[in-house]
mmCIF file of C-alpha atoms in Angstrom:
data_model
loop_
_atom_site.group_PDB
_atom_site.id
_atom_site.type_symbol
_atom_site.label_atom_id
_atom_site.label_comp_id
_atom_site.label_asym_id
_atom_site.label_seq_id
_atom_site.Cartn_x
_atom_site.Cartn_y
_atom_site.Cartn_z
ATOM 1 C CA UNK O 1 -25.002 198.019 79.327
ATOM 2 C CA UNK O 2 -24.671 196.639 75.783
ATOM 3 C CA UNK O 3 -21.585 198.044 73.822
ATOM 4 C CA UNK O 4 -22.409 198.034 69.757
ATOM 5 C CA UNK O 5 -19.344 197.360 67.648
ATOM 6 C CA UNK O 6 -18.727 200.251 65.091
ATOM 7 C CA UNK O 7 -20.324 199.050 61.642
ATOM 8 C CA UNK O 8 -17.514 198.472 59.254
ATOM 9 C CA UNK O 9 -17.879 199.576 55.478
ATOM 10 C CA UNK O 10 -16.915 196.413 52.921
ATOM 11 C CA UNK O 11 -14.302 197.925 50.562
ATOM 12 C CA UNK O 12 -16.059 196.285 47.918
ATOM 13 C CA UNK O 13 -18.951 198.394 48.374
ATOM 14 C CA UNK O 14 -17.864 201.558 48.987
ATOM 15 C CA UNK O 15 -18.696 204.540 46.396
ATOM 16 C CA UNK O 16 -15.974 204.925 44.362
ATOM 17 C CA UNK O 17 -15.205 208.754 42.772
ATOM 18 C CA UNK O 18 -14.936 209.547 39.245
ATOM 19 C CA UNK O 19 -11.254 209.916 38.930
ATOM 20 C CA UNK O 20 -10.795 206.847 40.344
ATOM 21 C CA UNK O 21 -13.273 205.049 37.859
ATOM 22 C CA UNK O 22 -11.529 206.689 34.940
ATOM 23 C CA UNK O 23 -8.243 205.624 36.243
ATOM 24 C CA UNK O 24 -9.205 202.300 36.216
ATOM 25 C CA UNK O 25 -10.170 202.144 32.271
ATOM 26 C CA UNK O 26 -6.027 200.840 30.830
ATOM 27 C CA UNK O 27 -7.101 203.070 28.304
ATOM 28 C CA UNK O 28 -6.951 206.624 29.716
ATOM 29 C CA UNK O 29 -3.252 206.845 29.741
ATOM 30 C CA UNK O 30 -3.329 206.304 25.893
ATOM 31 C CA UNK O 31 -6.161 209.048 25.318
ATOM 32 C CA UNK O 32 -4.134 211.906 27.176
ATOM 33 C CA UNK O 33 -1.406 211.092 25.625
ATOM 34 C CA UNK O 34 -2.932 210.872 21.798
ATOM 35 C CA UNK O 35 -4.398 214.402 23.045
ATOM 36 C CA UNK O 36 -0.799 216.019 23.701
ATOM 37 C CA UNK O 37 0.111 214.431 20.145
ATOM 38 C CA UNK O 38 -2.185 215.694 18.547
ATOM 39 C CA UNK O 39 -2.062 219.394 20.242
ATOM 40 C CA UNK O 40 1.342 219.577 19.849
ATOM 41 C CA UNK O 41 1.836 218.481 15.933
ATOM 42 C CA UNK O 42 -1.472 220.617 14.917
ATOM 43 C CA UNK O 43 0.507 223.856 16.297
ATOM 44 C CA UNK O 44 3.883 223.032 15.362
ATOM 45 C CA UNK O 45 3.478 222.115 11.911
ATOM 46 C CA UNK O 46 1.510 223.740 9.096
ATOM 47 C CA UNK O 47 0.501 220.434 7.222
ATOM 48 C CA UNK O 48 -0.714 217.923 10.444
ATOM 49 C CA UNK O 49 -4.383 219.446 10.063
ATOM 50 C CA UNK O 50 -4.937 220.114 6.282
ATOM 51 C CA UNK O 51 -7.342 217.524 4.755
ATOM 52 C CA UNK O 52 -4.212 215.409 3.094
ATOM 53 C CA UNK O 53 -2.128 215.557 6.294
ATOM 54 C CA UNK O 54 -5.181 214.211 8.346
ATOM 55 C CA UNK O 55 -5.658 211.562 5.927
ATOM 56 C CA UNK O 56 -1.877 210.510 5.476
ATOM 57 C CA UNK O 57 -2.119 210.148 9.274
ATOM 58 C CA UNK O 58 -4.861 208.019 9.850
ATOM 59 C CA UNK O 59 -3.988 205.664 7.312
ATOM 60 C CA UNK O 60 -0.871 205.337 8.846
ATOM 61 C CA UNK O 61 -2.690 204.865 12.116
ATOM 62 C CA UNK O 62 -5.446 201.972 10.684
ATOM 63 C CA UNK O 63 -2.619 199.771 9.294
ATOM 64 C CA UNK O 64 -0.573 199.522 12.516
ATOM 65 C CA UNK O 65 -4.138 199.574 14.569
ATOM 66 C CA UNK O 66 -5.810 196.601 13.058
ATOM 67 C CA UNK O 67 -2.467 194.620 13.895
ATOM 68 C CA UNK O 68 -1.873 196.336 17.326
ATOM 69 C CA UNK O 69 -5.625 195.325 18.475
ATOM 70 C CA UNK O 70 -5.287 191.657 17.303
ATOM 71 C CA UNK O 71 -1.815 192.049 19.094
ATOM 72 C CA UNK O 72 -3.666 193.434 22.337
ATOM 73 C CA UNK O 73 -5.681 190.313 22.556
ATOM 74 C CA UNK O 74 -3.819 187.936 22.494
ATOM 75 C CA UNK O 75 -1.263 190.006 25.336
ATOM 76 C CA UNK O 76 -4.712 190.063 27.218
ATOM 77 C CA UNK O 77 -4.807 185.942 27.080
ATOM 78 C CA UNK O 78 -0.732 186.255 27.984
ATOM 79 C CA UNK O 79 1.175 185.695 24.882
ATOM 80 C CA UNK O 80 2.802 186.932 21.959
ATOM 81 C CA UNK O 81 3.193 186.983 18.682
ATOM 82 C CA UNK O 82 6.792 187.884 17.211
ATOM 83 C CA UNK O 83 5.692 186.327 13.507
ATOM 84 C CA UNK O 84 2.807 189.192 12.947
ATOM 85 C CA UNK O 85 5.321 191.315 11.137
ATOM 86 C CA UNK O 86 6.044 189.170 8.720
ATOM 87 C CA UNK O 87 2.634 187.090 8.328
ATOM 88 C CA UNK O 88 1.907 190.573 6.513
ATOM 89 C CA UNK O 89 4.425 190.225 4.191
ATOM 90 C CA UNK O 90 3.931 186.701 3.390
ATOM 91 C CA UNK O 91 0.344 186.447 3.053
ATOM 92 C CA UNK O 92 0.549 189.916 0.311
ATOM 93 C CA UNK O 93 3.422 187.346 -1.058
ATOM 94 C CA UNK O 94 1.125 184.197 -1.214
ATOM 95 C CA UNK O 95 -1.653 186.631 -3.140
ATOM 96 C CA UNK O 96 0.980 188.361 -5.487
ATOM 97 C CA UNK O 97 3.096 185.269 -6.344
ATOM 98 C CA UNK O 98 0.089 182.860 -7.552
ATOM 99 C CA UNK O 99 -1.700 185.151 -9.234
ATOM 100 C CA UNK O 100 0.970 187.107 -11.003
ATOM 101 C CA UNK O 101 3.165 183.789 -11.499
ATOM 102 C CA UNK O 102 0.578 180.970 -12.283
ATOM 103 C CA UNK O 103 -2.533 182.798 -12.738
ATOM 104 C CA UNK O 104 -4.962 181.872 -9.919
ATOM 105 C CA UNK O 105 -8.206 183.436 -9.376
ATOM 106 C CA UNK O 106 -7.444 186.404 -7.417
ATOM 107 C CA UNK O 107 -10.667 185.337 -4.953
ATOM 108 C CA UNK O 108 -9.227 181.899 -4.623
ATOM 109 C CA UNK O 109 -5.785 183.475 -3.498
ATOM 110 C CA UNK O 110 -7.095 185.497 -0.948
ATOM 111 C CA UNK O 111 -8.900 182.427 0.343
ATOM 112 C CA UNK O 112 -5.831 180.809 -0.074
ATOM 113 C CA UNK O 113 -3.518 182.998 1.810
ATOM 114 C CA UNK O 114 -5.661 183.343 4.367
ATOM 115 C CA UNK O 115 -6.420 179.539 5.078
ATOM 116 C CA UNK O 116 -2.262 179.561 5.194
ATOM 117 C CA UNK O 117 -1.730 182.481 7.584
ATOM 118 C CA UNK O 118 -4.952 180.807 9.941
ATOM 119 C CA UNK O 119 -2.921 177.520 9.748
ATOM 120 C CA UNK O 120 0.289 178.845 10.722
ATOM 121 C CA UNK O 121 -1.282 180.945 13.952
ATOM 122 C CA UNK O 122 -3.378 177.443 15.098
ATOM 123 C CA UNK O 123 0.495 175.714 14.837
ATOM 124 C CA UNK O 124 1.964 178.489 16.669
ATOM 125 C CA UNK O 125 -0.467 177.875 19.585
ATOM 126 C CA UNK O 126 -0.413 173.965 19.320
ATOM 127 C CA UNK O 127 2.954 174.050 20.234
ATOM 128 C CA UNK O 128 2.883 176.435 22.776
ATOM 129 C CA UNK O 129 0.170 175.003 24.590
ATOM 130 C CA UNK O 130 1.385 171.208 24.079
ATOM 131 C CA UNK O 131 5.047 171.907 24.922
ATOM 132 C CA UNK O 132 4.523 174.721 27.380
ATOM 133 C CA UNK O 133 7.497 177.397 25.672
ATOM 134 C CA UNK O 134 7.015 180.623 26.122
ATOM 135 C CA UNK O 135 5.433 182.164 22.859
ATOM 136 C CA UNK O 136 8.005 184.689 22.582
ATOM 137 C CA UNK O 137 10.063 181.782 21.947
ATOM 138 C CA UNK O 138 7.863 180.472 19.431
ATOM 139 C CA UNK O 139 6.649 183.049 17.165
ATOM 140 C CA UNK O 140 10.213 184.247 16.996
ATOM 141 C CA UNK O 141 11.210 180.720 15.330
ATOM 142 C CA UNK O 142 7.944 181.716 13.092
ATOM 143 C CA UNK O 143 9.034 184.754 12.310
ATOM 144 C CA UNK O 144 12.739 183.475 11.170
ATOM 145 C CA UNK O 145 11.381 181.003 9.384
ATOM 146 C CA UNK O 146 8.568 183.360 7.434
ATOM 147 C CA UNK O 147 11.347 185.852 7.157
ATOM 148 C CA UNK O 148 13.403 183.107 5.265
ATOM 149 C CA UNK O 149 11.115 181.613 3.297
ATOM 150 C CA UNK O 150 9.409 184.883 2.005
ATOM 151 C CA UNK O 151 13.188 186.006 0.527
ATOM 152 C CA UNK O 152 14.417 182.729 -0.531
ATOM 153 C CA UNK O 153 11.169 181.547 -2.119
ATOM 154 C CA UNK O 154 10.074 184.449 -3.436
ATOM 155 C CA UNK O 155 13.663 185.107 -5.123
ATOM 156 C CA UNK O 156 13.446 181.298 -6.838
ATOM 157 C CA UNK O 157 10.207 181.883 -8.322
ATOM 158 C CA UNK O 158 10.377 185.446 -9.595
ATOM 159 C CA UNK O 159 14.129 186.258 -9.662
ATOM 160 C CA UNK O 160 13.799 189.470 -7.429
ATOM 161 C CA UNK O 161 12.578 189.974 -3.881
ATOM 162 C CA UNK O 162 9.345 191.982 -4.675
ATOM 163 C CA UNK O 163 6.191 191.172 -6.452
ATOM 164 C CA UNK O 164 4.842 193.436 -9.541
ATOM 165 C CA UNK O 165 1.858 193.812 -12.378
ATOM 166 C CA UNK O 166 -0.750 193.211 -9.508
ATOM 167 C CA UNK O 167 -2.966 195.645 -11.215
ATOM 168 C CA UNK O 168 -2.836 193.665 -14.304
ATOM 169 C CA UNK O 169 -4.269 190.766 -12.729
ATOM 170 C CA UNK O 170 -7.876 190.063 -13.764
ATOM 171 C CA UNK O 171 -10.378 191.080 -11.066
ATOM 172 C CA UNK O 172 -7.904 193.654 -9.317
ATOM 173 C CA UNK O 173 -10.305 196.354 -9.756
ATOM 174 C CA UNK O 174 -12.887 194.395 -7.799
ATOM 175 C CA UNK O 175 -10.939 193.276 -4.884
ATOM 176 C CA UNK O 176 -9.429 197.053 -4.217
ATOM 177 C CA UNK O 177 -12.983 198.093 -3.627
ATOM 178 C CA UNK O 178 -12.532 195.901 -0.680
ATOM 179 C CA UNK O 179 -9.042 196.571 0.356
ATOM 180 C CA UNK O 180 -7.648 199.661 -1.621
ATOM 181 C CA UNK O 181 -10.678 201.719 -2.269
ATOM 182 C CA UNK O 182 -10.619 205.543 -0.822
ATOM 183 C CA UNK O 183 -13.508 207.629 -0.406
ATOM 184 C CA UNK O 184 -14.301 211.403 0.061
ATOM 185 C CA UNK O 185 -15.297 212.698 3.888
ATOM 186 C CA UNK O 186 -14.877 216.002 4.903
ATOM 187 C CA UNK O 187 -12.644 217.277 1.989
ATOM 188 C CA UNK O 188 -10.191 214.188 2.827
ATOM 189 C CA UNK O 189 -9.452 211.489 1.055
ATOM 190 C CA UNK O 190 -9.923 208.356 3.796
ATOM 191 C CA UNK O 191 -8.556 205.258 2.349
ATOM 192 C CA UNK O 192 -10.809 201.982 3.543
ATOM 193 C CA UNK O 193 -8.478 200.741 5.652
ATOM 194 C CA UNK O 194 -9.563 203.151 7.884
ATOM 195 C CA UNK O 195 -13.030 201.948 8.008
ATOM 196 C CA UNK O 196 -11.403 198.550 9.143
ATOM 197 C CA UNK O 197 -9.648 199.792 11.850
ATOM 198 C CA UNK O 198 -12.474 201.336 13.621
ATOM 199 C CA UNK O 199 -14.854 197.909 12.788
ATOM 200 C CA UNK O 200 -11.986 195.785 14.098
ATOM 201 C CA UNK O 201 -11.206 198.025 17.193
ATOM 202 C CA UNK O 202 -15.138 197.978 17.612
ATOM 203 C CA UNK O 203 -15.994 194.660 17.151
ATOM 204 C CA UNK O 204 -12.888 193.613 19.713
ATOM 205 C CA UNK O 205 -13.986 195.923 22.401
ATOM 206 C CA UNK O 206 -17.409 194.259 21.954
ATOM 207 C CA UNK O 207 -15.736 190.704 22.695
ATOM 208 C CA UNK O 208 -13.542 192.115 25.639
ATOM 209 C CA UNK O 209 -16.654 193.168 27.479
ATOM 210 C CA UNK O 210 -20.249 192.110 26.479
ATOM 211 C CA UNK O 211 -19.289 188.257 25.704
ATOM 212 C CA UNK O 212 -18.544 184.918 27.313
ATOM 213 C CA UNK O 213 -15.333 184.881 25.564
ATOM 214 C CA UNK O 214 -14.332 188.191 26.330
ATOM 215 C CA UNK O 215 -13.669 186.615 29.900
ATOM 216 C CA UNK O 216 -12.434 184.095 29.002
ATOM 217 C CA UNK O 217 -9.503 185.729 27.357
ATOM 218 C CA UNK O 218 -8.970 187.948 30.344
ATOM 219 C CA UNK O 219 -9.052 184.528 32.750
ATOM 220 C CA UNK O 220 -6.638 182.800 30.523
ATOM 221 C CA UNK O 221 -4.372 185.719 30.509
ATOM 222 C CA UNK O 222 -4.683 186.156 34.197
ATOM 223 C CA UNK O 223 -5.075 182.796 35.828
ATOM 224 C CA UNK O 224 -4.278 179.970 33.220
ATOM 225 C CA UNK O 225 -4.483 177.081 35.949
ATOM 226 C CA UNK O 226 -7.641 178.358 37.756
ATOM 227 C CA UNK O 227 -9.187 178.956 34.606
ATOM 228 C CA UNK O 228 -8.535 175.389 33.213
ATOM 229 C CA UNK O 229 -10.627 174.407 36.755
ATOM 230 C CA UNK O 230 -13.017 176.020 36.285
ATOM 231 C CA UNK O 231 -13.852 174.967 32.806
ATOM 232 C CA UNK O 232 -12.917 177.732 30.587
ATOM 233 C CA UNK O 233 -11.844 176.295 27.071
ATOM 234 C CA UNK O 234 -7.863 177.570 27.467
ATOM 235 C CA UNK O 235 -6.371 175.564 24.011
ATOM 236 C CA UNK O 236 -9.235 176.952 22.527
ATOM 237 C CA UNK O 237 -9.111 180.213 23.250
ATOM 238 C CA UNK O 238 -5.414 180.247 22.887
ATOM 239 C CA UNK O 239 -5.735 179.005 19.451
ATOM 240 C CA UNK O 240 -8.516 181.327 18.500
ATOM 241 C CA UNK O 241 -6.485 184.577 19.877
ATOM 242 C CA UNK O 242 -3.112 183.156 17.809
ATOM 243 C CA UNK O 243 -5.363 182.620 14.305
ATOM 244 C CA UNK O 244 -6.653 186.319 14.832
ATOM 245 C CA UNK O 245 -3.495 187.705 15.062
ATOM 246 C CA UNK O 246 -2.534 185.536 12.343
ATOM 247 C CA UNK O 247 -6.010 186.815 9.993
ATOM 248 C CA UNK O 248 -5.014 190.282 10.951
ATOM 249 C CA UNK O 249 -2.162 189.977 9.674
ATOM 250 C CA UNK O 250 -3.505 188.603 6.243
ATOM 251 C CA UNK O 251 -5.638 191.739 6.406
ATOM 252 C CA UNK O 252 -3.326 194.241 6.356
ATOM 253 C CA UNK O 253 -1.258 192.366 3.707
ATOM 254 C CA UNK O 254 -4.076 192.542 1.498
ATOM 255 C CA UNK O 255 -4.808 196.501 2.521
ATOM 256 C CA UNK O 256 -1.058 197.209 1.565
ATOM 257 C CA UNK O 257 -1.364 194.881 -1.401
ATOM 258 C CA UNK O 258 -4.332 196.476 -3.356
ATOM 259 C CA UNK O 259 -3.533 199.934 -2.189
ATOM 260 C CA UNK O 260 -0.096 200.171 -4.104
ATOM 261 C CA UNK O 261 -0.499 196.912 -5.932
ATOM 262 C CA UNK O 262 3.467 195.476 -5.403
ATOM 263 C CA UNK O 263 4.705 194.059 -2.257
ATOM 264 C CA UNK O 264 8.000 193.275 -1.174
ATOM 265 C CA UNK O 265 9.819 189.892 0.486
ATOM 266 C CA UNK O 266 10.687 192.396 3.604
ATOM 267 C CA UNK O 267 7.119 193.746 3.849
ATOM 268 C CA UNK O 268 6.144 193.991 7.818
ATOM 269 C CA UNK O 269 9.242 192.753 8.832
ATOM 270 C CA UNK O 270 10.254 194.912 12.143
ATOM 271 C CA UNK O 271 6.533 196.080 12.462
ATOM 272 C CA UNK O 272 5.484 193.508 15.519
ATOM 273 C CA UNK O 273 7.211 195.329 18.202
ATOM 274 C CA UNK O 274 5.568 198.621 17.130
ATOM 275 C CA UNK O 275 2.275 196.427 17.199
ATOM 276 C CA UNK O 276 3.601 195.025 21.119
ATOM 277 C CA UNK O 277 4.407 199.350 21.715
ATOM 278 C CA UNK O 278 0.896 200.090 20.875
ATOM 279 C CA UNK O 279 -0.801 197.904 23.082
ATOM 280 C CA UNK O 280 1.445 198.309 26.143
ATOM 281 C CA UNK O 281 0.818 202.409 25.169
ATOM 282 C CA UNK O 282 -3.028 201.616 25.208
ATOM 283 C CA UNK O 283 -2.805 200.358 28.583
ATOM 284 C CA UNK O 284 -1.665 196.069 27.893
ATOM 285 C CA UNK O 285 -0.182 194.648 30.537
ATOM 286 C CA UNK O 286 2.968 192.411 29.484
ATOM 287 C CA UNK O 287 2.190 189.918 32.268
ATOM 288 C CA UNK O 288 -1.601 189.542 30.635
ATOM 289 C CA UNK O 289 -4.777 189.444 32.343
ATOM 290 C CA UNK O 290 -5.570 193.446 31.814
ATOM 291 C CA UNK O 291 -5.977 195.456 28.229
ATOM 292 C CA UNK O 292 -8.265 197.321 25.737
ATOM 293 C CA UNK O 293 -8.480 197.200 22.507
ATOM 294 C CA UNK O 294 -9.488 200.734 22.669
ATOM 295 C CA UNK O 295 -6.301 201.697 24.101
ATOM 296 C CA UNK O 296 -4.543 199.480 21.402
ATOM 297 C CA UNK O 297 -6.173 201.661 18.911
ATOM 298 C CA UNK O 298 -4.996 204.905 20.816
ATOM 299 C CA UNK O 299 -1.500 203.453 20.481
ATOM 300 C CA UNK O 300 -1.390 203.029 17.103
ATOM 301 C CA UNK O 301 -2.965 206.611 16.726
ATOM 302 C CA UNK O 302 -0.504 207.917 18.779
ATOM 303 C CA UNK O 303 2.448 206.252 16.622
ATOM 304 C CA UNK O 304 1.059 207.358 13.196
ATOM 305 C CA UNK O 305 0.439 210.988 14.558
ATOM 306 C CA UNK O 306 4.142 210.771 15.573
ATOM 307 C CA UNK O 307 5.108 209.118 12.246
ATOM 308 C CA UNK O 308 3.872 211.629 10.289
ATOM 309 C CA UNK O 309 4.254 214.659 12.609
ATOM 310 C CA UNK O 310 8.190 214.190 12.358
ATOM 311 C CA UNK O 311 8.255 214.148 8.664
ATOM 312 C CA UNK O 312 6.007 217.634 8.476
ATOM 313 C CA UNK O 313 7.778 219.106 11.379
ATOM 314 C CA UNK O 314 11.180 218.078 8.919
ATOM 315 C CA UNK O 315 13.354 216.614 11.700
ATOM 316 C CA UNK O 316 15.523 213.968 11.708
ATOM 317 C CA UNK O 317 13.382 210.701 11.126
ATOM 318 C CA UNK O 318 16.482 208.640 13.421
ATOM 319 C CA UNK O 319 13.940 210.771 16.392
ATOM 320 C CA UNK O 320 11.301 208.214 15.893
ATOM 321 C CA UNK O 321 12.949 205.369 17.312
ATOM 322 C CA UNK O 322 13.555 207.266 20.491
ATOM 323 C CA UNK O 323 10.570 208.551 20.819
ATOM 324 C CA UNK O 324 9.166 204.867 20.809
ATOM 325 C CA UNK O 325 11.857 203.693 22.981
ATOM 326 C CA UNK O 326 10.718 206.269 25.417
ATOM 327 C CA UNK O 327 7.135 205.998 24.878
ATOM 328 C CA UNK O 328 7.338 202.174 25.577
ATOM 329 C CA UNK O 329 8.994 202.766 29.203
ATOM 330 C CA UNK O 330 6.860 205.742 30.032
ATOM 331 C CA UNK O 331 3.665 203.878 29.261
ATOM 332 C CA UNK O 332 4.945 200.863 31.428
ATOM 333 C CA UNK O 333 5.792 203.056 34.439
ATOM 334 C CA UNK O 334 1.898 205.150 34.079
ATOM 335 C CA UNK O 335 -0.112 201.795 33.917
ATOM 336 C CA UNK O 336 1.868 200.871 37.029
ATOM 337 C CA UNK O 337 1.462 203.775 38.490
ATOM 338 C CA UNK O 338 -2.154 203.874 37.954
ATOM 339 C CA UNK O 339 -3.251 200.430 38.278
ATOM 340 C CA UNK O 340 -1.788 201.063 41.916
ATOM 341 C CA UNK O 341 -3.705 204.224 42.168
ATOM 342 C CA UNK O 342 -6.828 202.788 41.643
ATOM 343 C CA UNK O 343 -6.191 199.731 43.284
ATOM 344 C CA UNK O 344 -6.584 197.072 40.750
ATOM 345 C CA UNK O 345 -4.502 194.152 41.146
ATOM 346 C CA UNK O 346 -2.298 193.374 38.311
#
């Protein structure tokens, strides 16, 4: 009598449901929660849906989304960035100070500024990779030392802490088109920061999953020693997440810049834990290894929806801080609790 063993199912192969697929996208969490946002402002408040309030909303949204997806990669490849913040403030300060003060071509300063902001993001990974500190220590040297410099510098040169007469600078006109420009859609008036966010946010996701270096960010940020074995580039792609971060934050400096043409010596500073809130909201993993820029993008939708819905509903704007304190800790407990749901291994 032969006895036939009962055929055993590999886990790996077995059909997997839809709620279980969707649960494994770090992005779903951030989706619902936009969703509730956005329910709950549009029928509390009178002005969240009108054209203007739409618009105020969403350009609140791009600014902090362009950073928060550069932010989300580099969490991905397991670091941070505590200087972002502030590499906003000092790149719109490179661009208003030498153009304003000494009369540089306004093309040249942009070039300028951001050659300076790339330079400082390739130092702050060269000495996180060569010395092996964490990059929260790092960046938040950076971001003392930015936050220094961009008073005490700034102060010397021009006597106050703020930068004005941008829009008398010859070829303002021509750069806003690029950076401060609005256009009609809908009835709203969308400025083209906007436009940014979503190319940014597209062109990220793109990386993250169609491309050779989209793994290679997730390796780094999961693995760092396995990946080195197996030959993935890891100062590289270290250094190339840091200088994005770094050229996003040029970007927005120049979108703030040329939308209200006057920046200040505190511009940014504070923003890069809202830009660390986003991406943890969109599904970022603080340990690395696991992210979306998509969900980035959610999170910084979900914080201008809030930033805005508080000042139409009129309540106290002190509520905004605890609302992202408890946002951060609630989106840290769903990932868990999802990413053990669906049985992905952190």
């Amino acid at each position: 009598m032969t006895l036939t063993a009962p055929a055993v199912i590999d886990e790996r192969i077995k059909p997997t449901g839809l709620i279980q697929t969707l649960l494994r996208r770090p992005e779903v969490g951030a989706a619902v929660a936009a969703l509730a946002i956005f329910i709950f402002f549009s029928v509390s408040t009178q002005a969240f849906l009108t054209p203007a309030g739409v618009a105020t909303w969403l350009y609140s949204a791009s600014l902090f989304g362009i950073m928060a997806v550069a932010v989300a990669l580099l969490m991905i490849g397991g670091e941070f960035d505590l200087s972002a913040g502030a590499m906003v403030g000092t790149t719109g300060l490179i661009v208003g100070i030498i153009t304003t003060e000494w009369g540089v071509n306004i093309w040249l300063a942009l070039v300028i500024a951001l050659a300076i902001a790339l330079a400082i993001g390739a130092a702050n990974a060269f000495v996180v990779m060569k010395t092996g500190l964490p990059s929260f220590i790092v960046t938040l040297a950076t971001f003392f030392i930015l936050q220094g410099v961009n008073l005490a510098v700034t102060k010397i040169i021009t006597g106050t802490v703020s930068i004005q007469g941008m829009s008398a600078v010859p070829g303002f006109d021509a750069v806003k088109v690029f950076f401060g420009s609005s256009f009609s859609l809908f009835g709203m008036d969308m400025k083209i920061s906007i436009v940014w966010w979503l190319a940014i946010t597209a062109l990220a996701t793109w990386i993250l999953l169609r491309t050779r270096s989209g793994n290679w960010i997730f390796a780094v940020g999961g693995q760092v020693t396995s990946s080195r074995q197996v030959g993935v580039p890891v100062m590289k792609v270290k250094m190339g997440l840091f200088m994005t971060t770094a050229g996003a934050g040029w970007l927005v400096g120049m979108l703030q810049l040329f939308d209200v043409s006057t920046v200040q010596a505190t511009t940014g500073i504070g923003q890069e834990f809202i830009y660390i809130i986003c991406a943890v909201v969109g599904g970022c993993l603080l340990t690395g290894g696991y992210g979306s820029a998509i969900g980035a993008a959610l999170g910084a939708l979900i914080y201008g929806m809030t930033l805005q819905g508080i000042v139409f509903a009129q309540w106290d704007n002190n509520w905004l801080k605890a609302f992202l304190g408890g946002m951060l800790l609630l989106a840290v407990l769903v990932n868990l609790y999802v990413r053990r749901q669906a049985g992905v291994r952190s």
